[in-house]
Amino acid sequence: AGVNAPAAEAEAEQRETNKHVVLRCKKPEEVAGVRRDRKFSLFTVDLRKFKNVESMKGELVGVDGAVFLGEMLKVGCCARLVNLNLGWNRMKKVGCDRLFDALGKMGASCLVERLDLRMNHLPAASVRKLCKHLRGGALQRLEVLDLRMNMVGDEGATALAHAVLASALAPLLRLYVNSNQI
């Protein structure tokens, strides 16, 4: 900011009864040396305690954060989640694959209607994995899928087209694939 910029506002505490949660990873020094047992949380919030979350936004969670989020979703955290905004989080292939596996494992119980994965360096192989889970019955309520500014390419676009033809994306109202080397 500039010379006379206002002081940064303190972050508001996220209460366990909130319907919206922002995911931020803990600082590396806070996580280093900590035993990763059942009570461990990579985020500044413990998702196991947030039962009413309907909307979730990630702030630079990266690969580790995406993997951890996938693990939390697999065990049933945030079962009411409707809007998952993970755009601009640098999740890459490994993080996205783990997240897609978690969403696939949730199957028909997954309530996500909006999935934003903009600018996550998502390759065609990950899009194929997403489409495989979609054909398997995952994300049956998905209305908006945002894959803009990734590396989907022709191979990923073909997988999406096959998923559409197989009616795996029947409830989908909007599919964004701009700037994907297609």
mmCIF file of N, CA and C in Angstrom, residues 12-22 45-46 49-53:
data_model
loop_
_atom_site.group_PDB
_atom_site.id
_atom_site.type_symbol
_atom_site.label_atom_id
_atom_site.label_comp_id
_atom_site.label_asym_id
_atom_site.label_seq_id
_atom_site.Cartn_x
_atom_site.Cartn_y
_atom_site.Cartn_z
ATOM 1 N N ALA A 12 -11.605 -10.935 11.355
ATOM 2 C CA ALA A 12 -12.720 -11.286 12.221
ATOM 3 C C ALA A 12 -12.650 -12.772 12.567
ATOM 4 N N GLU A 13 -12.982 -13.098 13.782
ATOM 5 C CA GLU A 13 -12.980 -14.494 14.209
ATOM 6 C C GLU A 13 -14.098 -15.236 13.485
ATOM 7 N N GLN A 14 -13.798 -16.413 13.008
ATOM 8 C CA GLN A 14 -14.801 -17.220 12.323
ATOM 9 C C GLN A 14 -15.464 -18.134 13.348
ATOM 10 N N ARG A 15 -16.730 -17.913 13.568
ATOM 11 C CA ARG A 15 -17.463 -18.689 14.562
ATOM 12 C C ARG A 15 -17.936 -20.013 13.973
ATOM 13 N N GLU A 16 -18.081 -20.988 14.825
ATOM 14 C CA GLU A 16 -18.466 -22.321 14.387
ATOM 15 C C GLU A 16 -19.895 -22.391 13.863
ATOM 16 N N THR A 17 -20.687 -21.367 14.131
ATOM 17 C CA THR A 17 -22.066 -21.339 13.649
ATOM 18 C C THR A 17 -22.200 -20.603 12.322
ATOM 19 N N ASN A 18 -21.105 -20.060 11.809
ATOM 20 C CA ASN A 18 -21.149 -19.336 10.535
ATOM 21 C C ASN A 18 -21.539 -20.270 9.398
ATOM 22 N N LYS A 19 -22.191 -19.692 8.396
ATOM 23 C CA LYS A 19 -22.537 -20.456 7.204
ATOM 24 C C LYS A 19 -21.485 -20.274 6.116
ATOM 25 N N HIS A 20 -20.583 -19.320 6.313
ATOM 26 C CA HIS A 20 -19.492 -19.084 5.367
ATOM 27 C C HIS A 20 -18.172 -19.166 6.115
ATOM 28 N N VAL A 21 -17.215 -19.870 5.545
ATOM 29 C CA VAL A 21 -15.903 -19.990 6.176
ATOM 30 C C VAL A 21 -14.824 -19.706 5.135
ATOM 31 N N VAL A 22 -13.768 -19.044 5.577
ATOM 32 C CA VAL A 22 -12.617 -18.771 4.725
ATOM 33 C C VAL A 22 -11.470 -19.659 5.197
ATOM 34 N N VAL A 45 -8.923 -22.694 11.012
ATOM 35 C CA VAL A 45 -10.185 -23.145 11.604
ATOM 36 C C VAL A 45 -10.202 -24.669 11.586
ATOM 37 N N ASP A 46 -10.919 -25.260 12.524
ATOM 38 C CA ASP A 46 -11.058 -26.711 12.554
ATOM 39 C C ASP A 46 -12.386 -27.069 11.890
ATOM 40 N N LYS A 49 -15.561 -28.798 13.420
ATOM 41 C CA LYS A 49 -16.488 -28.093 14.306
ATOM 42 C C LYS A 49 -17.499 -27.232 13.544
ATOM 43 N N PHE A 50 -17.298 -27.050 12.245
ATOM 44 C CA PHE A 50 -18.172 -26.185 11.446
ATOM 45 C C PHE A 50 -19.237 -27.039 10.766
ATOM 46 N N LYS A 51 -20.327 -27.274 11.451
ATOM 47 C CA LYS A 51 -21.374 -28.170 10.959
ATOM 48 C C LYS A 51 -22.336 -27.500 9.979
ATOM 49 N N ASN A 52 -22.478 -26.167 10.058
ATOM 50 C CA ASN A 52 -23.486 -25.465 9.265
ATOM 51 C C ASN A 52 -22.933 -24.765 8.036
ATOM 52 N N VAL A 53 -21.698 -25.018 7.680
ATOM 53 C CA VAL A 53 -21.065 -24.308 6.573
ATOM 54 C C VAL A 53 -21.742 -24.649 5.255
#
